[in-house]
Amino acid sequence: MFSGTGPARAKTQIIRDLLLCGAAAVLPANPAIAEEAAETDDRQIETSREIVVQAGIGYRNRNEEAEPVLVYDEEYFQRFEPLTAGDALKRVPSVTFLSDVIESDGARLRGLDPGYTQILINGEKVPGSNTDRSFFLDRIPAELVKQVEIIRSSSARRTGDAVAGTLNIVLRDAFTLDGGYVRGGGLLFDDGEVKPSAGVFYGGQLGPGRILLGANVQGRYNPKKKTSLRFGDSPENNPDFVTEEFDNREDQSDTRDGTDYAANAAYGIDGETTDFEISGNYVRTDRTETERSFEYDDPTAISGSVGNGGNLLTDNSNINDIDQENYSVAGKLSHEWSLGKTTLKAGYARFTDKQDETELEIDFEEDEPAFEGTLTRRGITDEELSFGLDHEFPLTEDIKFVVGGFYQAKDRRTNITEAEQEADLPASTHGWDQFSDTPEDLAGEFEEAEATPGGLSKIEEDRKDVFALIESENGPIKWEAGVRWENTDVEINDATVDASIARTKLSYDVLLPSASLKWDTGAGRITASVARTMRRPRFDYIQPALLEGELGDNDLLGNPLIRPETAWGGDLGYEHRVGNTGVIGVNVFYREVKDLVELVNTGEEGSEGEGTFVLQPQNVGDGKVWGIEFDASTSLSFLGLPDTGLFGNLSLIDSEIEDFAGERRFNGQSKYVYNFGFIQNLRDFGAAFGATYRKQGKAFDRTVAEEVTTTYGADLEIFVEKRFGNSFTIRAVGSNLLDGKKREAFNKFDTIEDQFARDFDEYELESERAGPVFQVMARYAF
């Protein structure tokens, strides 16, 4: 049933074979394309020396399409040496994160949950292991990135899963690099650990086309320290809770240690009437997350176990071995002929996530110490194949008509099991030395593993889209208007539930109109757009499994019949050219979201008995999101300082939603985020230096049984570089220099009634820090 031999699996194999056969047919033996191959003078090919030695300052680009798009090339990011695409996005407008300190994984465009942001790689969707369909951007090494595009509003050309907007990560292709370069260096972390970083990249002519090859190895490390203080009540009920309501303190070390391996390759032929490109990229993460936690019954003391006259309540060890792998291959063939231009695209992508997590704990609170352990094994595979065809032909000299179709087959399989062990330990364990012994010393054999509720499942999702649009360019005005129809068929198979509900089929379709206008007025430009977008339901919400005690003491029951959320939205912006390279812009946006998915009380009693309930995701009510975004990127040439570049952005965002407890913002949305900095080029000395400062506002989450307020300290980064000739650059970067901390305040409740009555089960204050990171990186062009 779950072997992956069903219809979607067969279709995956067919199109994967077609891609490989198409590449084999076109690359060596298509004389028509070979004869048409021409110099790619319309492409912006950079030499390796231009990439390695940046004599100028990179700025935000103005996009010429009708849609409101902000473009940031690698020159804008590279001098601060971001490790991943997520790190690079910390410097662009309206992107926030709720990641751990010194990490940037789930991008939250306009502060909304990552599931509201569409992530594209080279304009195409990619799968990930997250249940909310989001893709973590720390999977993409920054060295592979050519540019980042923030697409504020949607277009009929793309899939409509973009309520907050779209982030398109454009990787280097065969037409972006001429020559080669190597890079090498290392990172020094707060605890003295050093991690290497190295890569090699080459691009050049090969036969009738061009080729790009790249490989990158990146050591990853994050040594975090956490402290949690827990109380029986909160300040809203008892102003003196710090002394009167203290329950326990937890100290935790959390170290993430691993290596990322990445490679990409591309080959393209740019002919007079026919273009062909094939590309692929591969990323593998090998990481171990090690946590060690100690709970004490005193706010400050550190000593032996309680039964031995000390203060130690529990000793917990959590080790998670992670092996993640994703790769994709894509092909594109376009041909101009008498009836216009036809483009055919096909792609295949696969993401696998394997994790073995062991949690062991010794509890010293009773007369006899108790030991228990859990082994959780997660296996998630997400495959997507896609096929697109569109045709563009002129209606008049200024107007074009585009029509096309898109097909995607997704196959998502999960295999999650748990095994347990527990034992009563001798009283001598009270003499446990938490500084030299570990819970692993007492571990035995685990019981037979069993699938967790919802843990053995398969979801097949087939999408069929058609779209049509008209675009026009006449003097200073450029516009487009179109509509996209998206149809989705879903089949859910869950082997952990009763056979009567184990298999569910559903289908839904959505019509998504859109329109955009761009009007150049001298040095200024006005942009306006309106579009309807959508968000498909989370995978864990549409599985029919019952998860007992998932939300405090309340149970969570999946709902396969929830509908996708939809949103109408608009953007209105103005940007002004400053000198030859600078841009200053402002944009206001509004979204009205329909059929919001929230957890609803079914009224059924939960597994923990009276006062607890079974909760279920359902479509309820509406929500609104709005804000204003400022950005600037310019040199000070108008002051006679052409080698001084300034950049900055400020986003003020807000929202309104009604949930089971009343009005709030969308979960996790910060009210503001800003970033500003400068780069000073010392042309005569072949050197440069600069700094960037970033801060985002606090975020609030409210779900059943828990409320969380999250705040971050400011982030300061500084770089210094020295150039040697036109082939060699060495750069030093310091990040997290203000030792910014992540702080969270948790309100925890047992039942919904307790949450309404503000009868706390626990109030927790957690603080997390990782310390500054220093990096030295050198590049040499050849």
Coordinates of C-alpha atoms in Angstrom, one line a residue, residues 4-525:
G4 CA 5.1 3.9 -3.9
T5 CA 3.9 1.8 -6.8
G6 CA 0.6 3.6 -7.4
P7 CA -0.4 5.8 -10.3
A8 CA 1.5 8.9 -9.0
R9 CA 4.6 6.8 -8.6
A10 CA 4.3 5.4 -12.1
K11 CA 3.8 8.9 -13.5
T12 CA 6.8 10.1 -11.6
Q13 CA 8.9 7.4 -13.2
I14 CA 7.6 8.1 -16.7
I15 CA 8.3 11.8 -16.7
R16 CA 11.7 11.3 -15.0
D17 CA 12.6 9.0 -17.9
L18 CA 11.3 11.5 -20.4
L19 CA 13.5 14.2 -18.9
L20 CA 16.6 12.0 -19.2
C21 CA 15.7 10.9 -22.7
G22 CA 15.0 14.5 -23.8
A23 CA 18.4 15.6 -22.6
A24 CA 20.1 12.7 -24.3
A25 CA 18.3 13.5 -27.6
V26 CA 18.9 17.2 -27.6
L27 CA 22.4 17.6 -26.2
P28 CA 24.6 15.6 -28.6
A29 CA 22.6 15.3 -31.7
N30 CA 20.3 18.2 -32.6
P31 CA 21.9 19.9 -35.5
A32 CA 19.1 22.4 -35.8
I33 CA 19.8 23.9 -32.4
A34 CA 23.5 23.6 -32.9
E35 CA 23.4 25.5 -36.1
E36 CA 21.3 28.2 -34.5
A37 CA 23.6 28.6 -31.5
A38 CA 24.8 32.2 -31.2
E39 CA 26.8 34.4 -28.9
T40 CA 24.7 35.1 -25.8
D41 CA 25.2 38.9 -26.0
D42 CA 21.7 39.4 -24.6
R43 CA 22.6 37.6 -21.4
Q44 CA 24.4 39.2 -18.5
I45 CA 27.3 36.8 -18.2
E46 CA 29.7 37.7 -15.4
T47 CA 33.4 36.7 -15.5
S48 CA 34.7 34.9 -12.5
R49 CA 36.9 37.9 -11.7
E50 CA 33.8 40.1 -11.5
I51 CA 32.3 37.8 -9.0
V52 CA 35.4 37.4 -6.9
V53 CA 36.6 41.0 -7.0
Q54 CA 33.7 43.4 -6.5
A55 CA 35.2 46.8 -7.2
G56 CA 31.8 48.5 -6.9
I57 CA 28.9 48.3 -4.6
G58 CA 25.8 46.2 -5.2
Y59 CA 22.3 47.8 -5.1
R60 CA 18.7 46.7 -5.4
N61 CA 17.7 46.4 -9.0
R62 CA 14.6 47.7 -10.8
N63 CA 12.6 45.0 -12.4
E64 CA 11.1 45.7 -15.9
E65 CA 8.2 43.3 -15.7
A66 CA 4.6 44.5 -15.0
E67 CA 4.5 42.7 -11.7
P68 CA 5.8 44.4 -8.5
V69 CA 9.2 42.5 -8.1
L70 CA 12.2 43.5 -6.1
V71 CA 15.5 42.0 -7.3
Y72 CA 18.6 41.6 -5.2
D73 CA 21.7 40.2 -7.0
E74 CA 24.5 38.3 -5.3
E75 CA 26.6 41.5 -5.2
Y76 CA 24.0 42.9 -2.7
F77 CA 24.6 40.0 -0.2
Q78 CA 28.1 38.5 -0.8
R79 CA 30.2 40.8 1.2
F80 CA 28.4 39.8 4.4
E81 CA 29.1 36.1 3.5
P82 CA 25.7 34.6 4.2
L83 CA 25.8 30.8 4.6
T84 CA 22.4 30.1 3.2
A85 CA 19.7 31.7 1.1
G86 CA 17.8 32.3 4.4
D87 CA 20.8 34.3 5.8
A88 CA 20.8 36.4 2.6
L89 CA 17.1 37.2 3.0
K90 CA 17.7 38.8 6.4
R91 CA 18.6 42.0 4.5
V92 CA 15.5 42.4 2.3
P93 CA 12.1 44.0 3.1
S94 CA 9.3 42.3 5.1
V95 CA 11.0 39.0 5.7
T96 CA 11.0 37.8 9.3
F97 CA 12.0 34.5 11.0
L98 CA 11.0 32.6 14.2
S99 CA 14.1 30.5 14.0
D100 CA 16.6 29.7 16.7
V101 CA 19.4 32.3 17.2
I102 CA 21.9 32.5 14.3
E103 CA 19.6 30.4 12.1
S104 CA 17.3 31.5 9.3
D105 CA 15.1 28.6 8.0
G106 CA 11.4 29.3 7.6
A107 CA 11.0 32.6 5.9
R108 CA 7.9 34.6 6.9
L109 CA 7.1 37.1 4.2
R110 CA 5.1 40.0 5.7
G111 CA 5.4 38.2 9.1
L112 CA 3.0 35.4 8.1
D113 CA 3.4 31.7 8.7
P114 CA 5.9 30.2 6.2
G115 CA 3.0 28.2 4.7
Y116 CA 1.6 31.5 3.3
T117 CA 4.8 32.3 1.4
Q118 CA 5.5 30.5 -1.9
I119 CA 9.2 29.4 -2.3
L120 CA 10.4 28.9 -5.8
I121 CA 13.8 27.7 -7.1
N122 CA 14.5 29.0 -10.5
G123 CA 10.8 29.9 -10.8
E124 CA 9.6 26.3 -10.0
K125 CA 8.1 24.9 -6.8
V126 CA 10.1 22.5 -4.7
P127 CA 9.1 19.9 -2.1
G128 CA 10.1 19.9 1.6
S129 CA 9.5 17.8 4.6
N130 CA 7.4 20.3 6.6
T131 CA 3.8 19.6 7.2
D132 CA 2.8 23.1 6.3
R133 CA 4.2 22.7 2.8
S134 CA 6.9 25.3 3.4
F135 CA 10.5 24.9 2.3
F136 CA 13.3 25.8 4.7
L137 CA 15.7 28.1 3.0
D138 CA 18.7 27.0 5.0
R139 CA 18.7 24.0 2.6
I140 CA 20.2 26.3 -0.2
P141 CA 23.9 27.4 0.1
A142 CA 24.2 31.1 -0.6
E143 CA 27.1 30.5 -2.9
L144 CA 24.8 28.8 -5.4
V145 CA 22.5 31.8 -5.5
K146 CA 22.6 34.3 -8.5
Q147 CA 19.8 36.5 -7.2
V148 CA 16.7 36.7 -5.0
E149 CA 13.4 38.0 -6.2
I150 CA 10.6 39.2 -3.9
I151 CA 7.4 39.0 -6.0
R152 CA 4.9 41.0 -4.0
S153 CA 1.8 40.1 -6.0
S154 CA 0.8 37.0 -8.0
S155 CA 0.5 36.4 -11.8
A156 CA -1.4 33.9 -13.8
R157 CA 2.0 32.6 -15.1
R158 CA 2.7 31.1 -11.7
T159 CA 1.0 28.8 -9.2
G160 CA -1.2 30.8 -6.9
D161 CA 0.1 29.5 -3.5
A162 CA 1.3 33.0 -2.5
V163 CA -1.0 34.7 -0.1
A164 CA 1.9 36.7 1.5
G165 CA 3.9 36.8 -1.8
T166 CA 6.6 34.7 -3.5
L167 CA 10.3 34.4 -2.9
N168 CA 12.1 33.1 -6.0
I169 CA 15.7 31.9 -5.4
V170 CA 17.5 32.1 -8.8
L171 CA 20.5 29.8 -8.9
R172 CA 23.4 30.3 -11.3
D173 CA 22.7 28.8 -14.7
A174 CA 24.8 28.1 -17.7
F175 CA 24.7 31.8 -18.8
T176 CA 25.8 33.5 -15.6
L177 CA 29.5 32.6 -15.3
D178 CA 32.5 32.8 -17.6
G179 CA 35.6 31.2 -16.0
G180 CA 36.1 29.6 -12.7
Y181 CA 36.9 30.3 -9.1
V182 CA 37.6 28.5 -5.8
R183 CA 36.6 29.6 -2.3
G184 CA 37.9 28.4 1.0
G185 CA 37.8 29.5 4.6
G186 CA 36.4 28.8 8.0
L187 CA 34.0 29.9 10.8
L188 CA 34.9 30.4 14.4
F189 CA 32.1 29.9 17.0
D190 CA 31.6 31.2 20.5
D191 CA 32.7 28.0 22.1
G192 CA 36.0 27.8 20.1
E193 CA 34.7 25.3 17.5
V194 CA 36.0 25.9 13.9
K195 CA 34.1 24.7 10.8
P196 CA 35.5 24.7 7.3
S197 CA 33.9 26.0 4.1
A198 CA 35.0 25.4 0.6
G199 CA 33.7 25.4 -3.0
V200 CA 34.7 25.4 -6.7
F201 CA 32.7 26.8 -9.6
Y202 CA 33.2 26.9 -13.3
G203 CA 31.3 28.2 -16.3
G204 CA 32.3 28.3 -20.0
Q205 CA 31.6 27.3 -23.6
L206 CA 31.1 23.7 -24.4
G207 CA 30.2 22.7 -27.9
P208 CA 27.2 24.8 -29.2
G209 CA 26.2 25.9 -25.7
R210 CA 27.5 26.8 -22.3
I211 CA 28.0 24.8 -19.1
L212 CA 28.1 25.5 -15.4
L213 CA 29.5 23.3 -12.7
G214 CA 29.6 24.0 -9.0
A215 CA 30.3 22.2 -5.7
N216 CA 30.2 23.4 -2.2
V217 CA 30.9 21.9 1.3
Q218 CA 29.8 23.9 4.3
G219 CA 30.4 23.0 8.0
R220 CA 27.3 23.9 10.1
Y221 CA 27.4 24.5 13.8
N222 CA 25.2 26.2 16.4
P223 CA 26.2 25.9 20.1
K224 CA 23.1 27.3 21.9
K225 CA 22.6 27.7 25.6
K226 CA 19.0 27.9 27.0
T227 CA 17.6 28.7 30.4
S228 CA 14.0 28.3 31.4
L229 CA 12.3 29.5 34.6
R230 CA 8.9 27.9 35.3
F231 CA 6.2 29.2 37.6
G232 CA 2.7 28.0 38.7
D233 CA 1.1 31.3 37.8
S234 CA 1.8 34.4 35.6
P235 CA 2.3 38.1 36.2
E236 CA -1.2 38.8 35.0
N237 CA -2.6 37.0 38.0
N238 CA 0.1 37.6 40.6
P239 CA 2.6 40.5 40.4
D240 CA 4.8 38.7 43.0
F241 CA 4.9 35.4 41.1
V242 CA 8.8 35.4 40.8
T243 CA 9.2 34.6 44.5
E244 CA 5.9 33.1 45.4
E245 CA 5.1 30.8 42.4
F246 CA 8.5 29.4 41.4
D247 CA 8.3 25.8 40.3
N248 CA 11.6 24.8 38.6
R249 CA 14.5 25.9 36.5
E250 CA 15.9 24.1 33.4
D251 CA 19.4 24.6 32.0
Q252 CA 20.0 23.2 28.6
S253 CA 22.8 22.9 26.1
D254 CA 21.7 22.5 22.5
T255 CA 24.4 21.9 19.9
R256 CA 23.7 21.4 16.2
D257 CA 26.7 20.0 14.4
G258 CA 26.8 18.9 10.8
T259 CA 27.9 19.4 7.2
D260 CA 26.1 20.4 4.1
Y261 CA 27.1 19.1 0.7
A262 CA 25.8 20.8 -2.4
A263 CA 26.3 20.7 -6.2
N264 CA 24.7 22.2 -9.2
A265 CA 25.1 21.8 -12.9
A266 CA 23.5 23.4 -16.0
Y267 CA 23.9 23.3 -19.7
G268 CA 22.2 25.6 -22.1
I269 CA 22.1 26.4 -25.8
D270 CA 20.9 29.9 -26.8
G271 CA 20.0 29.8 -30.5
E272 CA 18.5 32.3 -32.8
T273 CA 15.0 30.8 -32.6
T274 CA 15.4 27.8 -30.3
D275 CA 16.8 27.7 -26.7
F276 CA 17.4 24.7 -24.6
E277 CA 18.4 24.4 -20.9
I278 CA 18.8 21.5 -18.6
S279 CA 19.9 21.9 -14.9
G280 CA 20.1 20.0 -11.7
N281 CA 21.0 20.7 -8.1
Y282 CA 21.7 18.5 -5.1
V283 CA 21.9 19.2 -1.4
R284 CA 22.6 16.8 1.5
T285 CA 22.6 17.6 5.2
D286 CA 24.3 15.3 7.7
R287 CA 23.7 16.7 11.2
T288 CA 23.4 15.7 14.8
E289 CA 21.4 17.7 17.3
T290 CA 22.5 17.1 20.9
E291 CA 20.6 18.4 23.9
R292 CA 21.3 17.9 27.6
S293 CA 18.9 19.4 30.1
F294 CA 18.9 19.6 33.9
E295 CA 15.9 20.7 36.0
Y296 CA 16.4 22.1 39.5
D297 CA 14.0 23.0 42.3
D298 CA 15.9 26.2 43.0
P299 CA 16.3 29.4 40.9
T300 CA 20.1 29.5 41.1
A301 CA 21.6 26.4 42.8
I302 CA 23.4 23.6 40.9
S303 CA 24.0 20.5 43.0
G304 CA 23.3 16.8 43.2
S305 CA 20.0 14.9 43.0
V306 CA 17.1 15.8 45.4
G307 CA 17.1 12.5 47.2
N308 CA 20.8 13.1 48.0
G309 CA 20.2 16.5 49.6
G310 CA 20.6 18.4 46.4
N311 CA 18.5 20.3 43.9
L312 CA 18.5 18.2 40.7
L313 CA 15.0 17.1 39.7
T314 CA 15.6 15.5 36.2
D315 CA 18.5 14.8 33.9
N316 CA 17.4 14.6 30.2
S317 CA 19.4 13.7 27.1
N318 CA 18.1 14.1 23.6
I319 CA 20.1 13.1 20.5
N320 CA 18.7 13.4 17.0
D321 CA 20.7 12.1 14.0
I322 CA 19.4 13.8 10.8
D323 CA 20.1 12.8 7.2
Q324 CA 18.3 15.0 4.7
E325 CA 18.7 14.9 0.9
N326 CA 17.1 16.7 -1.9
Y327 CA 17.7 17.0 -5.6
S328 CA 16.0 18.2 -8.7
V329 CA 16.4 18.2 -12.4
A330 CA 14.6 20.5 -14.8
G331 CA 14.6 20.9 -18.6
K332 CA 13.3 23.8 -20.7
L333 CA 12.9 24.0 -24.5
S334 CA 11.5 27.1 -26.2
H335 CA 11.1 27.8 -29.9
E336 CA 10.1 30.9 -31.8
W337 CA 8.1 30.3 -35.0
S338 CA 5.6 32.0 -37.3
L339 CA 2.8 31.7 -34.7
G340 CA 4.7 33.0 -31.8
K341 CA 6.9 31.4 -29.1
T342 CA 6.2 28.0 -27.5
T343 CA 7.9 26.9 -24.3
L344 CA 8.0 23.4 -22.8
K345 CA 9.2 22.7 -19.3
A346 CA 9.5 19.5 -17.3
G347 CA 11.0 18.9 -13.8
Y348 CA 11.4 16.3 -11.1
A349 CA 12.3 16.9 -7.5
R350 CA 12.7 14.7 -4.5
F351 CA 13.2 15.4 -0.8
T352 CA 14.0 12.7 1.8
D353 CA 14.2 13.3 5.6
K354 CA 15.5 10.5 7.9
Q355 CA 15.8 11.2 11.6
D356 CA 16.6 8.9 14.5
E357 CA 15.8 10.7 17.8
T358 CA 16.5 9.3 21.2
E359 CA 15.3 10.9 24.4
L360 CA 16.3 9.5 27.8
E361 CA 15.4 11.0 31.2
I362 CA 16.1 10.2 34.8
D363 CA 13.5 11.5 37.3
F364 CA 14.8 12.0 40.8
E365 CA 11.6 13.6 42.3
E366 CA 10.2 10.3 43.7
D367 CA 11.6 8.1 46.5
E368 CA 13.1 5.8 43.9
P369 CA 14.6 7.4 40.8
A370 CA 12.8 6.4 37.5
F371 CA 14.2 6.0 34.1
E372 CA 12.4 6.2 30.8
G373 CA 13.3 6.6 27.2
T374 CA 11.8 7.1 23.7
L375 CA 13.2 6.3 20.3
T376 CA 11.4 8.1 17.5
R377 CA 12.3 7.2 13.9
R378 CA 11.0 9.6 11.1
G379 CA 11.1 8.8 7.5
I380 CA 9.5 11.3 5.1
T381 CA 9.8 11.3 1.3
D382 CA 8.2 14.0 -0.8
E383 CA 8.4 13.7 -4.6
E384 CA 7.1 16.1 -7.2
L385 CA 7.1 15.9 -11.0
S386 CA 5.8 18.8 -13.1
F387 CA 5.2 19.5 -16.7
G388 CA 4.3 22.9 -18.2
L389 CA 3.5 24.1 -21.7
D390 CA 2.7 27.7 -22.7
H391 CA 2.5 29.6 -26.0
E392 CA 2.9 33.3 -26.5
F393 CA 1.9 35.1 -29.7
P394 CA 1.3 38.7 -30.6
L395 CA -2.1 40.2 -31.1
T396 CA -0.8 43.6 -32.1
E397 CA 2.6 45.2 -32.1
D398 CA 2.2 46.2 -28.5
I399 CA 0.0 43.4 -27.1
K400 CA 0.8 39.7 -26.5
F401 CA -1.5 36.8 -25.5
V402 CA -0.2 33.9 -23.5
V403 CA -2.0 30.6 -22.8
G404 CA -0.6 27.6 -21.1
G405 CA -1.1 24.6 -18.8
F406 CA 0.6 23.0 -15.8
Y407 CA 0.5 19.5 -14.4
Q408 CA 2.1 18.4 -11.1
A409 CA 2.0 15.0 -9.3
K410 CA 3.0 14.9 -5.6
D411 CA 3.7 11.7 -3.7
R412 CA 4.3 12.2 0.0
R413 CA 5.0 9.2 2.2
T414 CA 5.6 9.2 6.0
N415 CA 6.9 6.4 8.2
I416 CA 7.1 7.5 11.8
T417 CA 7.5 5.0 14.7
E418 CA 8.2 5.1 18.4
A419 CA 9.7 2.6 20.8
E420 CA 9.9 3.0 24.6
Q421 CA 11.8 1.7 27.6
E422 CA 11.4 2.4 31.3
A423 CA 12.9 1.0 34.5
D424 CA 13.0 1.6 38.3
L425 CA 16.5 2.5 39.4
P426 CA 18.2 1.7 42.7
A427 CA 18.4 4.4 45.3
S428 CA 22.1 4.6 44.7
T429 CA 21.3 6.6 41.6
H430 CA 20.6 9.6 43.9
G431 CA 24.4 10.0 43.9
W432 CA 24.2 10.7 40.1
D433 CA 26.9 13.1 38.9
Q434 CA 25.4 15.1 36.2
F435 CA 28.8 16.5 35.2
S436 CA 30.4 13.2 34.4
D437 CA 27.5 10.7 33.9
T438 CA 24.9 10.6 31.2
P439 CA 21.5 8.9 30.9
E440 CA 22.9 6.9 28.1
D441 CA 24.9 5.0 30.7
L442 CA 21.7 3.5 32.0
A443 CA 19.9 2.9 28.7
G444 CA 18.8 -0.6 27.9
E445 CA 16.8 -2.2 25.0
F446 CA 13.8 -0.5 23.5
E447 CA 10.5 -2.2 23.1
E448 CA 9.2 -3.1 19.7
A449 CA 8.5 0.0 17.7
E450 CA 5.0 1.0 16.7
A451 CA 3.7 3.5 14.2
T452 CA 2.6 6.8 15.8
P453 CA -1.0 8.0 15.0
G454 CA -0.8 9.3 11.4
G455 CA 2.8 8.1 11.2
L456 CA 2.3 5.5 8.4
S457 CA 0.6 7.3 5.6
K458 CA 0.7 8.3 1.9
I459 CA -0.8 11.4 0.3
E460 CA -1.1 11.6 -3.5
E461 CA -1.9 15.0 -4.9
D462 CA -2.5 15.7 -8.6
R463 CA -2.7 19.3 -9.8
K464 CA -4.0 20.4 -13.3
D465 CA -3.8 24.2 -14.0
V466 CA -4.6 26.2 -17.1
F467 CA -4.0 29.9 -17.5
A468 CA -4.3 32.8 -20.0
L469 CA -3.1 36.4 -19.8
I470 CA -2.7 39.5 -21.9
E471 CA 0.3 41.7 -21.6
S472 CA 1.1 45.0 -23.2
E473 CA 3.9 47.6 -23.3
N474 CA 3.2 51.0 -24.8
G475 CA 5.6 53.8 -24.0
P476 CA 5.9 54.4 -20.3
I477 CA 3.0 51.9 -19.4
K478 CA 3.3 48.2 -19.1
W479 CA 0.5 46.0 -17.9
E480 CA -0.8 42.4 -17.7
A481 CA -4.1 40.8 -16.8
G482 CA -4.9 37.1 -16.6
V483 CA -6.7 34.3 -14.9
R484 CA -5.5 30.9 -13.7
W485 CA -7.7 27.9 -12.9
E486 CA -6.2 25.3 -10.5
N487 CA -7.7 21.9 -10.0
T488 CA -6.4 19.6 -7.2
D489 CA -7.3 15.9 -6.6
V490 CA -6.1 14.4 -3.3
E491 CA -6.0 10.9 -2.1
I492 CA -5.1 10.2 1.6
N493 CA -4.2 6.7 2.8
D494 CA -3.6 6.4 6.6
A495 CA -2.7 2.9 7.9
T496 CA -3.0 3.9 11.5
V497 CA -6.7 4.5 11.6
D498 CA -9.8 2.4 11.2
A499 CA -10.2 0.9 7.7
S500 CA -13.5 2.7 7.2
I501 CA -11.7 6.1 7.2
A502 CA -8.2 5.0 6.1
R503 CA -8.7 6.1 2.6
T504 CA -10.1 9.5 1.6
K505 CA -10.5 11.2 -1.7
L506 CA -11.3 14.9 -2.2
S507 CA -11.1 17.4 -5.0
Y508 CA -11.3 21.2 -5.2
D509 CA -10.7 23.9 -7.8
V510 CA -10.0 27.6 -7.5
L511 CA -10.2 30.5 -10.0
L512 CA -7.4 33.0 -9.5
P513 CA -7.6 36.3 -11.5
S514 CA -4.7 38.8 -11.4
A515 CA -3.7 42.1 -12.9
S516 CA -0.6 44.4 -12.7
L517 CA 0.4 47.8 -14.0
K518 CA 3.7 49.6 -14.1
W519 CA 3.9 53.3 -15.2
D520 CA 7.2 55.1 -15.6
T521 CA 7.0 58.8 -14.9
G522 CA 10.4 60.4 -15.4
A523 CA 12.7 59.1 -12.6
G524 CA 9.8 57.6 -10.8
R525 CA 7.6 54.5 -11.3

